[in-house]
Coordinates of C-alpha atoms in Angstrom, one line a residue:
M956 CA -160.8 -17.5 -69.7
P957 CA -164.2 -17.5 -71.4
S958 CA -167.2 -17.6 -69.5
T959 CA -170.0 -19.5 -69.4
L960 CA -172.1 -17.3 -72.0
Q961 CA -169.3 -16.6 -73.7
R962 CA -169.2 -20.1 -74.8
A963 CA -172.1 -20.2 -75.8
I964 CA -172.6 -17.9 -77.9
G965 CA -169.4 -18.8 -79.8
A966 CA -170.9 -22.6 -79.9
V967 CA -173.3 -21.0 -81.4
K968 CA -171.6 -19.0 -84.1
D969 CA -169.5 -21.8 -85.8
Q970 CA -172.8 -24.1 -85.8
T971 CA -174.2 -21.8 -88.0
S972 CA -171.0 -20.9 -89.7
I973 CA -171.0 -24.7 -90.7
S974 CA -174.3 -25.4 -91.8
L975 CA -173.9 -22.0 -94.0
A976 CA -170.8 -23.8 -95.3
L977 CA -172.4 -26.8 -95.9
V978 CA -174.8 -25.2 -98.0
S979 CA -173.2 -22.8 -99.8
N980 CA -172.1 -23.2 -103.8
T981 CA -168.5 -23.5 -103.1
T982 CA -165.6 -25.4 -104.7
S983 CA -165.3 -27.8 -101.3
P984 CA -167.8 -27.2 -98.8
S985 CA -166.4 -30.2 -96.7
L986 CA -162.7 -27.9 -96.9
E987 CA -164.7 -25.0 -95.6
V988 CA -166.7 -27.2 -93.0
A989 CA -163.4 -28.1 -91.9
V990 CA -162.0 -25.3 -91.7
L991 CA -164.7 -24.2 -89.2
K992 CA -164.3 -26.9 -87.3
A993 CA -160.4 -26.5 -87.1
T994 CA -160.8 -22.8 -85.9
T995 CA -163.5 -23.0 -83.2
H996 CA -164.5 -20.1 -80.3
D997 CA -163.0 -21.7 -77.6
D998 CA -159.7 -22.3 -75.9
D999 CA -159.3 -26.3 -76.4
P1000 CA -155.9 -27.4 -78.3
V1001 CA -156.7 -27.8 -82.1
D1002 CA -158.2 -31.5 -82.5
N1003 CA -155.2 -33.3 -85.0
R1004 CA -158.0 -34.9 -86.8
V1005 CA -159.5 -31.9 -87.8
V1006 CA -156.1 -30.9 -89.1
H1007 CA -155.0 -34.5 -90.8
E1008 CA -158.9 -34.1 -93.1
V1009 CA -157.0 -30.8 -94.2
L1010 CA -154.1 -32.1 -95.1
L1011 CA -155.6 -34.4 -96.9
L1012 CA -158.5 -32.8 -98.8
L1013 CA -155.2 -31.0 -100.1
S1014 CA -153.4 -33.7 -101.3
S1015 CA -156.4 -34.7 -103.1
N1016 CA -157.3 -32.0 -105.4
K1017 CA -155.1 -29.1 -106.3
F1018 CA -157.7 -27.1 -106.2
H1019 CA -158.2 -26.9 -102.5
T1020 CA -155.3 -25.3 -102.4
A1021 CA -156.8 -21.7 -103.6
A1022 CA -159.9 -22.5 -101.7
C1023 CA -158.5 -23.4 -98.5
V1024 CA -156.7 -19.8 -98.6
R1025 CA -160.4 -18.1 -99.1
A1026 CA -161.5 -20.3 -96.3
I1027 CA -158.9 -19.4 -93.9
A1028 CA -158.7 -15.8 -95.0
K1029 CA -162.7 -15.5 -94.8
R1030 CA -162.4 -16.6 -90.9
I1031 CA -159.5 -14.0 -90.2
G1032 CA -160.6 -11.0 -91.5
R1033 CA -164.2 -11.7 -89.8
T1034 CA -163.3 -12.6 -86.3
R1035 CA -162.4 -10.2 -83.8
N1036 CA -162.0 -13.4 -81.4
W1037 CA -158.0 -13.9 -80.6
M1038 CA -158.9 -17.6 -80.4
V1039 CA -160.3 -17.8 -83.5
A1040 CA -157.5 -16.4 -84.9
L1041 CA -155.0 -17.9 -83.3
K1042 CA -156.2 -21.3 -84.2
S1043 CA -156.5 -19.8 -87.9
L1044 CA -152.6 -19.3 -87.8
M1045 CA -151.8 -22.6 -86.3
L1046 CA -153.6 -24.1 -88.6
V1047 CA -151.2 -22.3 -92.0
L1048 CA -147.9 -23.7 -89.1
R1049 CA -149.2 -27.1 -90.0
I1050 CA -150.1 -26.9 -93.0
F1051 CA -146.3 -25.0 -94.3
Q1052 CA -145.3 -27.4 -92.1
D1053 CA -146.7 -30.5 -93.8
G1054 CA -149.2 -29.3 -96.3
D1055 CA -148.9 -29.2 -100.2
P1056 CA -146.0 -26.7 -101.2
Y1057 CA -147.8 -23.9 -103.4
F1058 CA -150.3 -23.3 -100.2
P1059 CA -147.4 -21.1 -99.4
H1060 CA -147.8 -19.2 -102.6
E1061 CA -151.5 -18.6 -102.6
V1062 CA -151.0 -17.5 -98.6
F1063 CA -149.0 -14.7 -100.2
H1064 CA -151.2 -13.9 -102.4
A1065 CA -153.5 -13.7 -100.1
K1066 CA -151.9 -11.6 -97.9
I1067 CA -154.1 -13.6 -94.7
L1068 CA -150.9 -13.2 -92.3
N1069 CA -151.2 -9.3 -92.5
L1070 CA -152.5 -9.1 -88.7
A1071 CA -151.3 -5.4 -88.3
S1072 CA -154.3 -4.3 -87.0
F1073 CA -155.7 -7.1 -85.3
R1074 CA -157.9 -6.4 -82.5
D1075 CA -159.6 -9.0 -79.5
E1076 CA -162.6 -7.6 -78.1
S1077 CA -163.2 -11.2 -76.3
S1078 CA -161.3 -10.9 -73.6
Y1079 CA -162.3 -8.1 -71.4
T1080 CA -159.1 -8.2 -69.1
S1081 CA -156.4 -8.6 -70.6
R1082 CA -157.2 -8.3 -74.3
W1083 CA -154.2 -6.8 -74.8
D1084 CA -151.6 -10.2 -73.9
F1085 CA -153.7 -12.3 -76.0
T1086 CA -153.6 -9.2 -79.0
S1087 CA -150.1 -9.1 -79.1
F1088 CA -149.6 -12.8 -78.9
V1089 CA -151.6 -13.0 -82.1
R1090 CA -150.0 -9.9 -83.6
T1091 CA -146.0 -11.5 -83.4
F1092 CA -146.8 -15.0 -84.3
A1093 CA -148.5 -14.3 -87.4
L1094 CA -144.9 -11.5 -87.4
Y1095 CA -143.8 -14.8 -87.2
L1096 CA -145.5 -16.9 -89.8
D1097 CA -144.7 -13.8 -92.5
E1098 CA -140.3 -14.0 -92.0
R1099 CA -141.1 -17.7 -92.4
L1100 CA -142.9 -17.5 -95.3
D1101 CA -140.7 -14.7 -97.0
C1102 CA -137.5 -18.0 -96.3
F1103 CA -139.4 -20.2 -97.8
L1104 CA -140.1 -18.2 -100.7
T1105 CA -136.2 -17.0 -101.1
A1106 CA -135.8 -21.1 -100.9
K1107 CA -133.8 -20.2 -97.5
L1108 CA -135.4 -22.5 -95.0
H1109 CA -134.0 -25.3 -94.4
A1110 CA -136.3 -28.4 -93.6
H1111 CA -136.6 -30.7 -91.0
N1112 CA -139.8 -32.3 -91.0
G1113 CA -138.5 -34.9 -93.6
R1114 CA -140.4 -33.9 -96.2
R1115 CA -138.0 -33.0 -98.8
P1116 CA -134.2 -33.6 -98.8
S1117 CA -132.4 -30.6 -97.9
E1118 CA -128.9 -29.7 -98.8
P1119 CA -126.8 -29.8 -95.6
V1120 CA -125.0 -26.8 -93.5
L1121 CA -121.5 -28.9 -93.9
A1122 CA -121.7 -29.2 -97.7
M1123 CA -122.9 -25.2 -98.4
K1124 CA -120.1 -22.5 -99.2
P1125 CA -119.3 -19.5 -97.3
A1126 CA -120.8 -17.3 -99.1
M1127 CA -124.3 -19.3 -98.8
I1128 CA -124.2 -19.7 -95.9
L1129 CA -123.7 -16.5 -94.8
D1130 CA -126.6 -15.5 -97.0
R1131 CA -128.7 -18.1 -95.4
I1132 CA -127.5 -17.2 -91.3
A1133 CA -129.6 -13.3 -91.8
Y1134 CA -132.6 -15.3 -93.3
W1135 CA -132.3 -17.4 -90.1
Q1136 CA -131.5 -14.4 -88.0
R1137 CA -134.3 -13.0 -88.7
L1138 CA -136.5 -15.5 -88.0
L1139 CA -135.3 -16.2 -85.0
D1140 CA -135.4 -12.6 -83.9
R1141 CA -139.5 -13.3 -84.5
A1142 CA -139.6 -16.6 -82.8
I1143 CA -138.5 -14.9 -79.6
A1144 CA -140.5 -12.1 -80.1
T1145 CA -143.5 -14.5 -79.5
R1146 CA -142.7 -14.6 -76.0
P1147 CA -146.4 -13.9 -73.8
T1148 CA -147.0 -11.5 -71.2
G1149 CA -149.8 -11.2 -68.6
E1150 CA -152.7 -13.9 -68.6
A1151 CA -151.5 -15.3 -72.0
R1152 CA -148.4 -16.9 -70.5
V1153 CA -151.1 -19.3 -68.4
N1154 CA -153.3 -19.5 -71.0
R1155 CA -153.1 -23.3 -72.2
L1156 CA -154.2 -22.8 -76.2
V1157 CA -150.9 -20.3 -76.5
Q1158 CA -148.6 -22.6 -75.1
M1159 CA -149.6 -25.1 -78.0
C1160 CA -148.9 -22.1 -80.4
L1161 CA -145.9 -21.3 -78.0
Y1162 CA -144.2 -24.6 -78.4
D1163 CA -144.6 -25.1 -81.9
V1164 CA -142.5 -22.1 -82.3
V1165 CA -140.2 -23.2 -79.6
L1166 CA -139.8 -26.7 -81.5
E1167 CA -138.5 -24.7 -84.8
S1168 CA -136.3 -22.5 -82.9
F1169 CA -134.5 -25.6 -81.9
D1170 CA -133.7 -26.1 -85.2
L1171 CA -132.5 -22.8 -86.2
Y1172 CA -130.4 -22.5 -83.6
K1173 CA -128.7 -25.5 -84.3
D1174 CA -128.2 -24.2 -88.6
I1175 CA -126.8 -20.9 -87.6
S1176 CA -124.5 -22.7 -85.3
E1177 CA -123.2 -25.2 -87.6
G1178 CA -122.5 -22.5 -89.9
L1179 CA -121.1 -19.7 -87.7
S1180 CA -118.8 -22.6 -86.9
L1181 CA -117.7 -23.5 -90.6
I1182 CA -117.1 -19.5 -91.1
L1183 CA -115.1 -19.5 -87.9
E1184 CA -112.8 -22.3 -89.1
G1185 CA -112.1 -20.0 -92.6
F1186 CA -112.3 -17.0 -91.1
F1187 CA -108.5 -16.0 -91.9
H1188 CA -109.1 -17.3 -95.4
L1189 CA -112.2 -15.2 -96.5
Q1190 CA -112.9 -12.7 -98.8
I1191 CA -112.3 -9.4 -97.1
H1192 CA -116.4 -8.8 -98.1
N1193 CA -117.1 -12.3 -96.5
C1194 CA -114.9 -11.6 -94.1
V1195 CA -117.3 -8.9 -92.8
N1196 CA -120.5 -10.2 -93.3
A1197 CA -119.2 -13.1 -90.9
Y1198 CA -117.9 -11.0 -88.4
H1199 CA -121.9 -9.3 -88.6
A1200 CA -123.2 -12.1 -88.2
C1201 CA -121.3 -13.4 -85.5
A1202 CA -121.7 -10.2 -83.7
K1203 CA -125.3 -10.4 -84.1
A1204 CA -125.6 -14.2 -82.7
A1205 CA -123.4 -12.9 -79.7
K1206 CA -126.2 -10.4 -78.8
Q1207 CA -129.3 -13.6 -80.2
F1208 CA -128.0 -16.3 -78.2
K1209 CA -128.0 -14.3 -75.0
E1210 CA -132.0 -13.2 -76.1
L1211 CA -132.5 -17.3 -77.0
N1212 CA -131.4 -18.7 -73.7
N1213 CA -133.3 -16.0 -71.8
F1214 CA -136.7 -17.0 -74.1
Y1215 CA -135.6 -21.1 -72.8
N1216 CA -135.6 -19.9 -69.8
L1217 CA -138.8 -18.6 -69.7
C1218 CA -140.6 -21.4 -71.8
K1219 CA -139.2 -23.8 -69.0
S1220 CA -140.8 -21.6 -66.1
I1221 CA -144.5 -21.9 -67.7
G1222 CA -144.5 -25.5 -68.7
I1223 CA -143.7 -25.3 -72.7
G1224 CA -142.1 -28.4 -73.5
R1225 CA -139.6 -31.1 -71.7
D1226 CA -136.3 -29.5 -70.3
F1227 CA -134.0 -32.1 -71.6
E1228 CA -135.4 -31.0 -75.3
Y1229 CA -134.3 -27.7 -75.0
P1230 CA -130.1 -27.4 -76.1
S1231 CA -127.9 -26.3 -75.0
V1232 CA -127.3 -22.2 -75.7
Q1233 CA -123.4 -21.2 -76.2
S1234 CA -122.4 -18.0 -75.9
I1235 CA -119.8 -16.2 -78.3
S1236 CA -117.2 -14.2 -75.5
E1237 CA -116.5 -10.8 -76.6
D1238 CA -113.3 -10.5 -76.5
Q1239 CA -113.7 -13.1 -80.3
I1240 CA -115.5 -10.4 -81.4
K1241 CA -112.9 -8.3 -80.5
A1242 CA -110.3 -10.3 -82.2
L1243 CA -112.5 -10.1 -85.2
Q1244 CA -112.6 -6.7 -85.3
E1245 CA -108.7 -6.7 -84.6
F1246 CA -108.0 -8.7 -87.7
L1247 CA -110.9 -6.8 -90.2
N1248 CA -109.3 -3.7 -88.8
E1249 CA -106.0 -4.7 -90.3
Q1250 CA -106.9 -6.1 -93.3
S1251 CA -108.4 -2.8 -94.3
I1252 CA -104.9 -1.2 -93.2
C1253 CA -103.3 -3.7 -95.5
E1254 CA -106.1 -3.3 -98.4
K1255 CA -105.2 0.2 -98.5
A1256 CA -102.1 0.0 -98.3
R1257 CA -102.2 -2.1 -102.0
E1258 CA -104.6 0.1 -102.8
G1259 CA -102.1 2.7 -102.9
E1260 CA -99.2 0.5 -104.1
R1261 CA -101.8 0.1 -107.6
S1262 CA -102.3 3.6 -107.4
L1263 CA -98.4 4.4 -107.8
S1264 CA -98.2 1.7 -110.1
E1265 CA -100.2 3.1 -112.3
M1266 CA -98.8 6.7 -111.4
G1267 CA -96.0 5.2 -112.8
A1268 CA -97.2 3.8 -115.7
S1269 CA -98.9 6.9 -117.1
C1270 CA -95.5 9.0 -115.9
A1271 CA -93.3 6.4 -118.0
S1272 CA -95.6 6.6 -120.7
L1273 CA -95.9 10.3 -120.8
Q1274 CA -91.8 10.1 -120.8
E1275 CA -92.5 8.2 -123.9
L1276 CA -94.7 10.6 -125.8
I1277 CA -91.9 13.4 -124.5
N1278 CA -88.9 11.6 -126.2
A1279 CA -90.8 10.5 -129.4
T1280 CA -91.9 14.2 -129.9
P1281 CA -89.1 15.8 -132.1
Q1282 CA -87.7 18.4 -130.7
R1283 CA -86.3 22.0 -131.7
D1284 CA -82.6 21.8 -131.6
E1285 CA -80.9 25.8 -131.3
A1286 CA -78.0 26.5 -133.7
F1287 CA -76.0 27.0 -131.5
M1288 CA -75.3 25.8 -127.9
L1289 CA -72.4 26.8 -125.5
S1290 CA -70.1 24.0 -125.0
E1291 CA -70.0 22.2 -121.2
T1292 CA -66.3 23.6 -120.8
G1293 CA -67.4 27.2 -121.3
S1294 CA -66.3 27.6 -125.1
V1295 CA -67.7 30.3 -127.1
R1296 CA -66.7 29.0 -130.2
S1297 CA -70.3 28.9 -131.4
L1298 CA -72.8 31.2 -129.6
P1299 CA -76.6 31.3 -130.0
V1300 CA -78.2 32.6 -133.5
S1301 CA -81.3 33.7 -134.5
Y1302 CA -83.0 32.8 -137.6
S1303 CA -82.6 36.3 -138.9
M1304 CA -79.1 35.1 -139.9
V1305 CA -81.1 33.5 -143.0
D1306 CA -82.6 36.6 -143.7
L1307 CA -79.7 37.9 -143.7
I1308 CA -78.3 35.5 -146.5
S1309 CA -81.6 35.8 -148.5
L1310 CA -81.2 39.1 -148.6
W1311 CA -77.9 38.5 -150.9
D1312 CA -80.2 35.7 -152.9
D1313 CA -83.7 36.6 -153.7
S1314 CA -83.9 34.8 -156.2
D1315 CA -85.2 31.3 -155.4
L1316 CA -87.3 31.2 -152.7
G1317 CA -87.7 27.5 -152.2
D1318 CA -84.0 27.2 -150.9
Q1319 CA -85.4 29.6 -148.2
Q1320 CA -87.8 27.8 -147.3
Q1321 CA -85.1 24.5 -147.4
L1322 CA -82.8 26.7 -145.2
H1323 CA -85.2 27.4 -142.8
H1324 CA -86.1 24.1 -142.3
D1325 CA -82.2 22.5 -142.1
L1326 CA -80.7 25.4 -139.6
S1327 CA -81.9 23.4 -136.8
N1328 CA -80.2 20.6 -138.0
N1329 CA -77.1 21.2 -139.0
W1330 CA -76.1 25.2 -139.7
E1331 CA -73.0 23.6 -141.1
V1332 CA -74.2 21.4 -143.9
V1333 CA -76.9 23.8 -144.5
M1334 CA -74.1 27.1 -144.6
A1335 CA -72.2 24.8 -147.0
K1336 CA -75.0 24.5 -149.1
T1337 CA -76.2 28.0 -149.0
L1338 CA -72.4 29.1 -150.7
A1339 CA -71.2 26.1 -153.0
S1340 CA -75.0 27.3 -154.6
S1341 CA -74.4 30.6 -154.5
P1342 CA -70.9 32.0 -155.8
S1343 CA -71.5 35.4 -155.2
L1344 CA -71.3 34.9 -151.4
L1345 CA -68.0 33.2 -151.7
P1346 CA -65.5 35.8 -150.0
M1347 CA -63.2 37.4 -152.0
S1348 CA -59.4 36.3 -152.4
D1349 CA -56.2 38.2 -150.5
K1350 CA -53.7 39.5 -152.1
T1351 CA -52.0 36.3 -152.4
G1352 CA -55.0 34.5 -154.1
N1353 CA -56.1 32.4 -151.2
F1354 CA -59.1 32.7 -149.7
S1355 CA -59.6 34.1 -145.5
D1356 CA -60.1 31.5 -143.5
N1357 CA -61.9 33.9 -141.2
W1358 CA -65.4 33.5 -143.3
E1359 CA -67.4 32.6 -140.5
L1360 CA -67.3 36.4 -139.0
I1361 CA -70.4 37.0 -141.8
L1362 CA -72.4 34.6 -140.1
F1363 CA -72.8 36.5 -137.0
E1364 CA -75.7 38.4 -136.3
P1365 CA -75.4 41.7 -135.5
E1366 CA -77.4 44.0 -132.6
P1367 CA -80.0 46.4 -133.8
E1368 CA -78.2 48.8 -136.2
L1369 CA -77.3 52.5 -134.5
E1370 CA -78.8 55.2 -135.6
L1371 CA -76.9 56.8 -138.8
E1372 CA -77.7 59.9 -140.8
R1373 CA -77.2 58.9 -144.4
E1374 CA -78.5 60.3 -147.5
P1375 CA -81.8 58.5 -149.2
A1376 CA -79.4 58.0 -152.4
A1377 CA -77.4 55.7 -150.8
Q1378 CA -80.0 53.1 -149.1
P1379 CA -80.5 50.8 -152.6
C1380 CA -76.6 50.2 -152.9
L1381 CA -75.5 46.5 -152.2
L1382 CA -72.0 45.6 -152.0
Q1383 CA -71.2 43.3 -154.1
S1384 CA -67.4 42.3 -153.4
Y1385 CA -65.1 42.4 -150.6
T1386 CA -62.1 41.2 -149.0
M1387 CA -61.9 39.2 -145.3
P1388 CA -59.2 39.8 -142.5
P1389 CA -55.4 38.2 -143.1
N1390 CA -55.1 35.0 -141.9
N1391 CA -53.4 35.7 -138.5
Y1392 CA -56.5 38.0 -137.4
Y1393 CA -57.9 37.4 -134.6
N1394 CA -61.6 36.1 -134.2
P1395 CA -62.6 35.5 -130.4
F1396 CA -65.4 32.8 -131.7
L1397 CA -62.4 30.5 -132.6
V1398 CA -60.5 30.6 -129.0
D1399 CA -61.9 28.2 -126.8
D1400 CA -59.8 29.7 -123.4
P1401 CA -62.0 32.8 -121.7
M1402 CA -59.1 34.4 -120.5
E1403 CA -56.5 33.4 -123.7
A1404 CA -59.2 35.5 -125.6
Q1405 CA -59.4 38.2 -123.4
S1406 CA -55.6 38.6 -123.6
L1407 CA -56.0 38.6 -127.7
Q1408 CA -58.8 41.1 -127.5
R1409 CA -56.5 44.1 -125.6
A1410 CA -54.2 43.2 -128.5
V1411 CA -56.0 43.8 -131.3
T1412 CA -56.4 47.1 -133.6
L1413 CA -59.2 47.5 -135.8
P1414 CA -57.7 46.8 -139.4
T1415 CA -59.9 48.8 -142.0
I1416 CA -61.1 46.9 -144.5
P1417 CA -60.4 47.8 -148.2
I1418 CA -64.1 47.3 -150.1
Q1419 CA -64.1 46.5 -154.0
F1420 CA -67.2 48.2 -156.0
E1421 CA -68.4 46.9 -159.4
D1422 CA -67.6 49.0 -162.3
Q1423 CA -71.0 50.6 -162.2
T1424 CA -72.2 54.5 -162.2
P1425 CA -72.1 55.1 -158.2
C1426 CA -75.2 55.6 -156.4
L1427 CA -73.1 57.9 -153.9
G1428 CA -70.0 60.4 -154.3
H1429 CA -66.2 58.9 -153.4
D1430 CA -66.1 60.6 -150.2
A1431 CA -70.1 60.0 -149.0
M1432 CA -69.2 56.4 -149.8
E1433 CA -66.2 55.9 -147.9
Q1434 CA -67.7 57.8 -145.0
F1435 CA -70.5 55.4 -144.8
L1436 CA -68.5 52.1 -145.2
V1437 CA -66.4 53.4 -142.3
C1438 CA -69.6 54.2 -140.2
E1439 CA -70.8 50.7 -140.4
Q1440 CA -67.2 48.8 -140.2
Q1441 CA -67.1 50.7 -136.3
K1442 CA -70.7 49.3 -136.0
W1443 CA -69.7 46.5 -137.0
W1444 CA -67.0 45.8 -134.9
M1445 CA -68.1 47.8 -131.6
N1446 CA -71.2 45.0 -131.3
Q1447 CA -68.7 42.6 -131.8
N1448 CA -67.0 44.0 -129.1
N1449 CA -70.5 44.1 -126.7
V1450 CA -70.8 40.5 -127.7
I1451 CA -67.6 39.2 -126.6
A1452 CA -67.6 40.9 -123.3
K1453 CA -71.2 39.5 -122.9
Y1454 CA -69.4 36.3 -123.3
L1455 CA -66.6 36.0 -121.2
T1456 CA -67.6 38.5 -118.5

């Protein structure tokens, strides 16, 4: 309680300020005088007649809103008295509730609610109790201003209609509940301590905060009830937000109940005015948490299925790409029955054939291209286009049926001493073995091929030359051909043994 001397000094200061406001060149001297009368240096409650005068002046002229904010800001900025500061904040709250809707915007730009550095110097015994209450009340008003500017504050004063909570969608309810819970935390934080608990002015201010907390609790409870009714049908992110809101409400409602008990004990309001605060049990919170864990597992499983589906689609696309890519088939492949009728042949066979006819390079390129697709057609075309490649007829005048032997590619040639003059000589014509000669490449059964191989004898293939001047002597040429014949059959036997073992 202020002393008599302090009351006298405060009254002198108030009268001086009012006199200066009347003679000052301001937009509305009467409005500034009304603000000074509402924020005097005493612990008497704010006179409601003065408050109504301020509200009437604000509604009469739109320019008075900014003038009123400047007057309050000057009053708060200059004072070191907790009573003047608290009355100024109480006037701001009344204008928030019933004043001009543009007033909060002017307060926001003026930053008059930032009282973190405020310190009371009028009291000597319990200055920190009053200082802390002024600061916490300013924080409550600042949070309320933020809710109003973001259109999250649910109005109950009847000035303007507001959308009921029951008509909101879950996402909107969860968004507003987060703001309401922060504002309710600020209201609970205004709990007075020490001598401030029994001060009449503090109790009047606290009563206004308690009345607004009733509406906040009602809105939060209705919103959570609607959310919990459809909790199991919400989207996963809304379920997470609802769980956090319920977990916070479980703790907050306990603190709110203790705050109401304190207010009742110091005579703030009447007991029947207070709502019955419902508590959220830990079992309910655990049930919500278990449901979220199950949803999280299911969501991970669905993501895994989607990943596998995408991987399968990628593999299918890759397989389609592989199937669409032209493959390079080998000219000859072993049959599934182990037949040696067809053996792998390298493309050097085409080079061997091209030695017999170098006149047409285009035919060689076409032969290289077609050999991998159909070697029989290629050989037929080659022999038809080059009659010189056809085998000579035997004594009976029939062509040999074993001309396939010429397709075999021999192993690397054995070293053979030869005369230099023998290199340019070409074989022009020759005769093939008789029709009943054994060809192991045409036998499908490996055992039969092995038995026939033992009984075969190497025949001597007669070679005929054109009537030209020989490059070598007759004896040298005959010896050369015999060596070539033996080398050829040796390679044949090595290949046959390789595929029969």
